[in-house]
Amino acid sequence: MVTLGTVLLPVTLTVLACAGLLALASAVATARGRRAGSTLMALAACVELAVVAQLVVGLAGLAAGHDDVSAALFVAYLVGLAVIVPLAVVWARGEPSRWGPGVLAIAGLVVLVLMARLHQLWTGAGA
Amino acid sequence: MPDVVGVTTPRGPDDGRRAGRGPGRILVAVYAVFALAATGRATLQILEYFDRAPVAYSLSALAAVIYLVATVALARGDRTSVRVATVSCSIELLGVLAVGVLSYVDRAAFPDKTVWSHFGSGYGYVPLVLPVLGLLWLRHVRRVAKPNAS
């Protein structure tokens, strides 16, 4: 049986890789007292692209009848994921110190946590 | 100009808006995440199945409001906002402690989880740590803001 989880797998792995990299690079920048530079912003853009792709594929999957997950909750998570990084970028850019990257590190971690919850949802481990 | 100027000058004039600066930036970010999570959870719980646990879901909504207020107040960071943030962080701490105890004692009232159930264990106990960090940070901000304080 083709579940929504398997449809989403490639884009999910991309999100995980980008978010993990963003969290790591941002944490390093904070530890070294660096401001948020173009590298971190590019990484944040990658996360956002991947998350938006996941939103599109996820919605298409729902529309195609993969209703093996609670639709409202699933869409809430997908949209929530797409909102976090832009907000974090705006908030980080207003802080010209090591704490700018700190905000991006939090955003990367939150994306990872939400992805884990999303995975639980579509494997039926929790509602 | 001589190099003397380079000795740790403060960043710009002190406009009294410190709470959302520096490490406070992180605090606001984490509060915003919880505001988002609590609002989402409360909205879904109340719209989809309010009758299952009215007490727990009302508390979810209350938690969401408090997180929203704390986020905005910390982000604004002026004097009044610092006061508002102190009050909301205090209520939040009381809330997580009270709901934490109640969720163990009176399981019937909490058949479903809230952000504060079991001291926030479903959220890695961050809901328990967050108000403490918030209140410590606000105390620090108030001390720094006071002129002539030693």
Short mmCIF file of C-alpha atoms in Angstrom, two decimals:
data_model
loop_
_atom_site.label_atom_id
_atom_site.label_comp_id
_atom_site.label_asym_id
_atom_site.label_seq_id
_atom_site.Cartn_x
_atom_site.Cartn_y
_atom_site.Cartn_z
CA MET A 1 0.00 0.00 0.00
CA VAL A 2 1.35 3.42 -0.96
CA THR A 3 1.12 5.69 2.07
CA LEU A 4 1.57 9.42 2.25
CA GLY A 5 4.82 8.81 4.11
CA THR A 6 6.42 6.96 1.17
CA VAL A 7 5.22 9.60 -1.30
CA LEU A 8 6.87 12.27 0.79
CA LEU A 9 10.09 10.38 1.57
CA PRO A 10 12.55 12.05 -0.87
CA VAL A 11 11.46 15.58 0.00
CA THR A 12 11.39 14.67 3.69
CA LEU A 13 15.02 13.56 3.58
CA THR A 14 15.96 16.85 1.90
CA VAL A 15 14.19 18.83 4.62
CA LEU A 16 15.97 16.85 7.34
CA ALA A 17 19.40 17.32 5.73
CA CYS A 18 18.96 21.08 5.17
CA ALA A 19 17.46 21.73 8.62
CA GLY A 20 20.16 19.68 10.33
CA LEU A 21 22.85 21.58 8.44
CA LEU A 22 21.23 24.94 9.29
CA ALA A 23 21.01 24.08 13.00
CA LEU A 24 24.62 22.89 13.07
CA ALA A 25 26.16 25.77 11.10
CA SER A 26 24.14 28.33 13.08
CA ALA A 27 25.16 26.81 16.41
CA VAL A 28 28.81 26.94 15.32
CA ALA A 29 28.42 30.60 14.31
CA THR A 30 26.86 31.42 17.70
CA ALA A 31 29.65 29.59 19.55
CA ARG A 32 32.29 31.49 17.56
CA GLY A 33 30.55 34.84 18.05
CA ARG A 34 29.79 35.39 14.35
CA ARG A 35 26.87 37.31 12.91
CA ALA A 36 24.39 35.70 10.54
CA GLY A 37 26.03 35.89 7.10
CA SER A 38 25.03 34.97 3.57
CA THR A 39 25.94 31.30 4.05
CA LEU A 40 23.40 30.86 6.83
CA MET A 41 20.80 32.80 4.87
CA ALA A 42 21.38 30.52 1.85
CA LEU A 43 20.97 27.47 4.08
CA ALA A 44 17.76 28.92 5.53
CA ALA A 45 16.50 29.45 1.97
CA CYS A 46 17.25 25.77 1.19
CA VAL A 47 15.24 24.66 4.23
CA GLU A 48 12.33 26.88 3.20
CA LEU A 49 12.36 25.59 -0.40
CA ALA A 50 12.38 21.98 0.81
CA VAL A 51 9.60 22.64 3.32
CA VAL A 52 7.43 24.38 0.72
CA ALA A 53 8.04 21.47 -1.68
CA GLN A 54 6.93 19.14 1.12
CA LEU A 55 3.79 21.23 1.62
CA VAL A 56 2.93 21.04 -2.10
CA VAL A 57 3.62 17.29 -2.36
CA GLY A 58 1.75 16.68 0.90
CA LEU A 59 -1.34 18.59 -0.22
CA ALA A 60 -1.25 16.86 -3.60
CA GLY A 61 -1.01 13.52 -1.79
CA LEU A 62 -4.03 14.34 0.34
CA ALA A 63 -5.96 15.40 -2.75
CA ALA A 64 -4.97 12.13 -4.44
CA GLY A 65 -6.72 10.25 -1.66
CA HIS A 66 -3.92 9.20 0.66
CA ASP A 67 -6.15 9.77 3.64
CA ASP A 68 -4.21 7.55 6.02
CA VAL A 69 -3.55 10.53 8.29
CA SER A 70 -5.72 13.06 10.08
CA ALA A 71 -5.95 15.71 7.38
CA ALA A 72 -6.40 18.77 9.60
CA LEU A 73 -3.45 17.92 11.84
CA PHE A 74 -1.27 16.95 8.88
CA VAL A 75 -1.94 20.21 7.03
CA ALA A 76 -1.40 22.18 10.25
CA TYR A 77 2.06 20.67 10.62
CA LEU A 78 2.96 21.22 6.95
CA VAL A 79 1.88 24.87 7.06
CA GLY A 80 3.52 25.42 10.45
CA LEU A 81 6.81 24.11 9.04
CA ALA A 82 6.59 26.52 6.11
CA VAL A 83 6.02 29.52 8.42
CA ILE A 84 8.89 29.00 10.87
CA VAL A 85 11.98 29.70 8.76
CA PRO A 86 10.82 33.03 7.22
CA LEU A 87 9.86 34.33 10.68
CA ALA A 88 13.21 33.19 12.10
CA VAL A 89 15.12 34.90 9.26
CA VAL A 90 13.30 38.21 9.88
CA TRP A 91 13.93 37.93 13.61
CA ALA A 92 17.60 36.92 13.15
CA ARG A 93 18.36 39.77 10.74
CA GLY A 94 17.37 42.34 13.37
CA GLU A 95 20.10 41.09 15.69
CA PRO A 96 23.63 41.97 14.54
CA SER A 97 25.38 39.68 17.01
CA ARG A 98 26.03 36.01 17.69
CA TRP A 99 22.39 35.65 18.79
CA GLY A 100 21.15 36.16 15.23
CA PRO A 101 22.54 32.75 14.21
CA GLY A 102 21.24 31.50 17.58
CA VAL A 103 17.69 32.18 16.39
CA LEU A 104 18.38 30.29 13.15
CA ALA A 105 19.75 27.35 15.17
CA ILE A 106 16.49 27.22 17.14
CA ALA A 107 14.52 27.34 13.88
CA GLY A 108 16.52 24.42 12.47
CA LEU A 109 15.95 22.38 15.63
CA VAL A 110 12.22 23.16 15.66
CA VAL A 111 11.93 22.03 12.03
CA LEU A 112 13.64 18.75 12.98
CA VAL A 113 11.29 18.23 15.95
CA LEU A 114 8.20 18.98 13.83
CA MET A 115 9.45 16.56 11.17
CA ALA A 116 9.77 13.86 13.83
CA ARG A 117 6.17 14.53 14.96
CA LEU A 118 5.00 14.51 11.35
CA HIS A 119 6.69 11.15 10.89
CA GLN A 120 4.88 9.83 13.99
CA LEU A 121 1.60 11.07 12.50
CA TRP A 122 1.91 9.26 9.24
CA THR A 123 3.26 6.07 10.77
CA GLY A 124 0.26 6.13 13.15
CA ALA A 125 2.34 6.23 16.33
CA GLY A 126 0.45 9.18 17.79
CA ALA A 127 -2.39 11.52 17.06
CA MET B 1 40.46 59.59 15.52
CA PRO B 2 42.51 57.80 18.18
CA ASP B 3 41.86 54.15 18.88
CA VAL B 4 40.50 54.85 22.37
CA VAL B 5 37.01 54.99 20.87
CA GLY B 6 37.19 51.29 20.05
CA VAL B 7 36.94 50.25 23.70
CA THR B 8 33.62 48.38 24.05
CA THR B 9 31.18 51.18 23.33
CA PRO B 10 27.53 50.20 23.72
CA ARG B 11 25.58 49.47 20.57
CA GLY B 12 23.64 52.66 19.91
CA PRO B 13 21.71 54.73 22.44
CA ASP B 14 19.96 53.03 25.32
CA ASP B 15 16.31 53.29 24.40
CA GLY B 16 15.30 50.98 27.23
CA ARG B 17 14.25 48.19 24.86
CA ARG B 18 16.60 45.49 26.02
CA ALA B 19 14.40 42.46 26.68
CA GLY B 20 14.31 41.37 23.05
CA ARG B 21 18.02 41.94 22.39
CA GLY B 22 21.02 39.66 22.64
CA PRO B 23 20.21 36.34 24.32
CA GLY B 24 16.67 37.67 24.73
CA ARG B 25 16.37 37.15 20.98
CA ILE B 26 16.56 33.39 21.55
CA LEU B 27 14.03 33.55 24.37
CA VAL B 28 11.55 35.38 22.14
CA ALA B 29 12.11 32.79 19.38
CA VAL B 30 11.39 29.87 21.71
CA TYR B 31 8.35 31.66 23.16
CA ALA B 32 7.06 32.26 19.63
CA VAL B 33 7.39 28.55 18.86
CA PHE B 34 5.34 27.69 21.95
CA ALA B 35 2.79 30.37 21.15
CA LEU B 36 2.40 28.78 17.71
CA ALA B 37 2.29 25.21 19.06
CA ALA B 38 -0.14 26.00 21.90
CA THR B 39 -2.43 28.03 19.63
CA GLY B 40 -2.47 25.26 17.03
CA ARG B 41 -3.12 22.55 19.59
CA ALA B 42 -5.86 24.53 21.41
CA THR B 43 -7.61 25.49 18.15
CA LEU B 44 -7.69 21.88 16.95
CA GLN B 45 -8.78 20.50 20.33
CA ILE B 46 -11.60 23.01 20.75
CA LEU B 47 -12.87 22.81 17.17
CA GLU B 48 -12.62 19.05 16.75
CA TYR B 49 -13.49 17.47 20.09
CA PHE B 50 -14.10 19.98 22.88
CA ASP B 51 -16.56 17.74 24.78
CA ARG B 52 -13.95 15.07 25.43
CA ALA B 53 -12.02 17.15 27.97
CA PRO B 54 -13.38 20.70 28.43
CA VAL B 55 -11.08 21.49 31.37
CA ALA B 56 -7.89 20.41 29.65
CA TYR B 57 -8.79 22.15 26.38
CA SER B 58 -9.74 25.39 28.11
CA LEU B 59 -6.35 25.31 29.81
CA SER B 60 -4.72 24.72 26.42
CA ALA B 61 -6.37 27.89 25.18
CA LEU B 62 -5.30 29.81 28.29
CA ALA B 63 -1.72 28.61 27.84
CA ALA B 64 -1.80 29.72 24.21
CA VAL B 65 -2.93 33.24 25.18
CA ILE B 66 -0.24 33.51 27.86
CA TYR B 67 2.48 32.39 25.44
CA LEU B 68 1.27 34.93 22.87
CA VAL B 69 1.29 37.77 25.42
CA ALA B 70 4.75 36.78 26.73
CA THR B 71 6.16 36.57 23.19
CA VAL B 72 4.93 40.02 22.19
CA ALA B 73 5.92 41.61 25.52
CA LEU B 74 9.45 40.14 25.42
CA ALA B 75 9.88 41.16 21.79
CA ARG B 76 8.80 44.76 22.48
CA GLY B 77 10.97 44.93 25.57
CA ASP B 78 10.18 48.46 26.79
CA ARG B 79 9.46 49.15 30.46
CA THR B 80 5.74 48.42 30.41
CA SER B 81 6.33 45.33 28.30
CA VAL B 82 8.89 44.03 30.78
CA ARG B 83 6.22 44.28 33.48
CA VAL B 84 3.65 42.53 31.31
CA ALA B 85 6.18 39.83 30.45
CA THR B 86 7.04 39.33 34.14
CA VAL B 87 3.37 38.81 34.99
CA SER B 88 2.75 36.42 32.11
CA CYS B 89 5.91 34.40 32.85
CA SER B 90 4.83 34.14 36.50
CA ILE B 91 1.33 32.95 35.56
CA GLU B 92 2.95 30.53 33.13
CA LEU B 93 5.20 29.08 35.87
CA LEU B 94 2.24 28.70 38.24
CA GLY B 95 0.21 27.17 35.43
CA VAL B 96 2.77 24.56 34.47
CA LEU B 97 3.30 23.61 38.14
CA ALA B 98 -0.43 23.45 38.95
CA VAL B 99 -1.41 21.59 35.78
CA GLY B 100 1.65 19.37 36.17
CA VAL B 101 0.55 18.25 39.65
CA LEU B 102 -3.16 18.02 38.71
CA SER B 103 -2.47 15.90 35.64
CA TYR B 104 -0.88 13.27 37.90
CA VAL B 105 -3.44 13.55 40.74
CA ASP B 106 -6.72 13.93 38.82
CA ARG B 107 -6.29 11.93 35.63
CA ALA B 108 -10.03 12.03 34.89
CA ALA B 109 -9.91 15.79 34.24
CA PHE B 110 -6.99 15.35 31.83
CA PRO B 111 -7.78 12.42 29.53
CA ASP B 112 -5.97 14.26 26.76
CA LYS B 113 -2.77 16.24 26.92
CA THR B 114 -2.20 19.97 27.20
CA VAL B 115 1.10 21.78 26.78
CA TRP B 116 1.47 21.84 30.57
CA SER B 117 0.38 18.26 31.38
CA HIS B 118 2.96 16.26 33.35
CA PHE B 119 5.11 19.40 33.66
CA GLY B 120 5.42 19.66 29.88
CA SER B 121 6.96 16.21 29.43
CA GLY B 122 5.45 15.96 25.94
CA TYR B 123 7.54 18.98 24.96
CA GLY B 124 10.83 17.90 26.53
CA TYR B 125 10.02 19.79 29.75
CA VAL B 126 10.73 23.05 27.90
CA PRO B 127 7.42 24.52 29.21
CA LEU B 128 8.78 24.05 32.75
CA VAL B 129 12.21 25.57 32.06
CA LEU B 130 11.03 28.43 29.84
CA PRO B 131 9.24 30.61 32.46
CA VAL B 132 12.20 30.22 34.83
CA LEU B 133 14.64 31.36 32.14
CA GLY B 134 12.20 34.14 31.21
CA LEU B 135 11.95 35.45 34.78
CA LEU B 136 15.75 35.29 35.27
CA TRP B 137 16.31 37.17 32.01
CA LEU B 138 13.71 39.82 32.92
CA ARG B 139 15.38 40.30 36.32
CA HIS B 140 18.69 40.79 34.54
CA VAL B 141 17.11 43.29 32.13
CA ARG B 142 15.55 45.29 34.97
CA ARG B 143 18.87 45.44 36.83
CA VAL B 144 20.81 46.61 33.80
CA ALA B 145 18.15 49.20 32.94
CA LYS B 146 18.33 50.82 36.38
CA PRO B 147 20.81 53.72 36.31
CA ASN B 148 23.31 53.91 39.20
CA ALA B 149 22.53 50.34 40.25
CA SER B 150 25.70 48.65 41.46
#
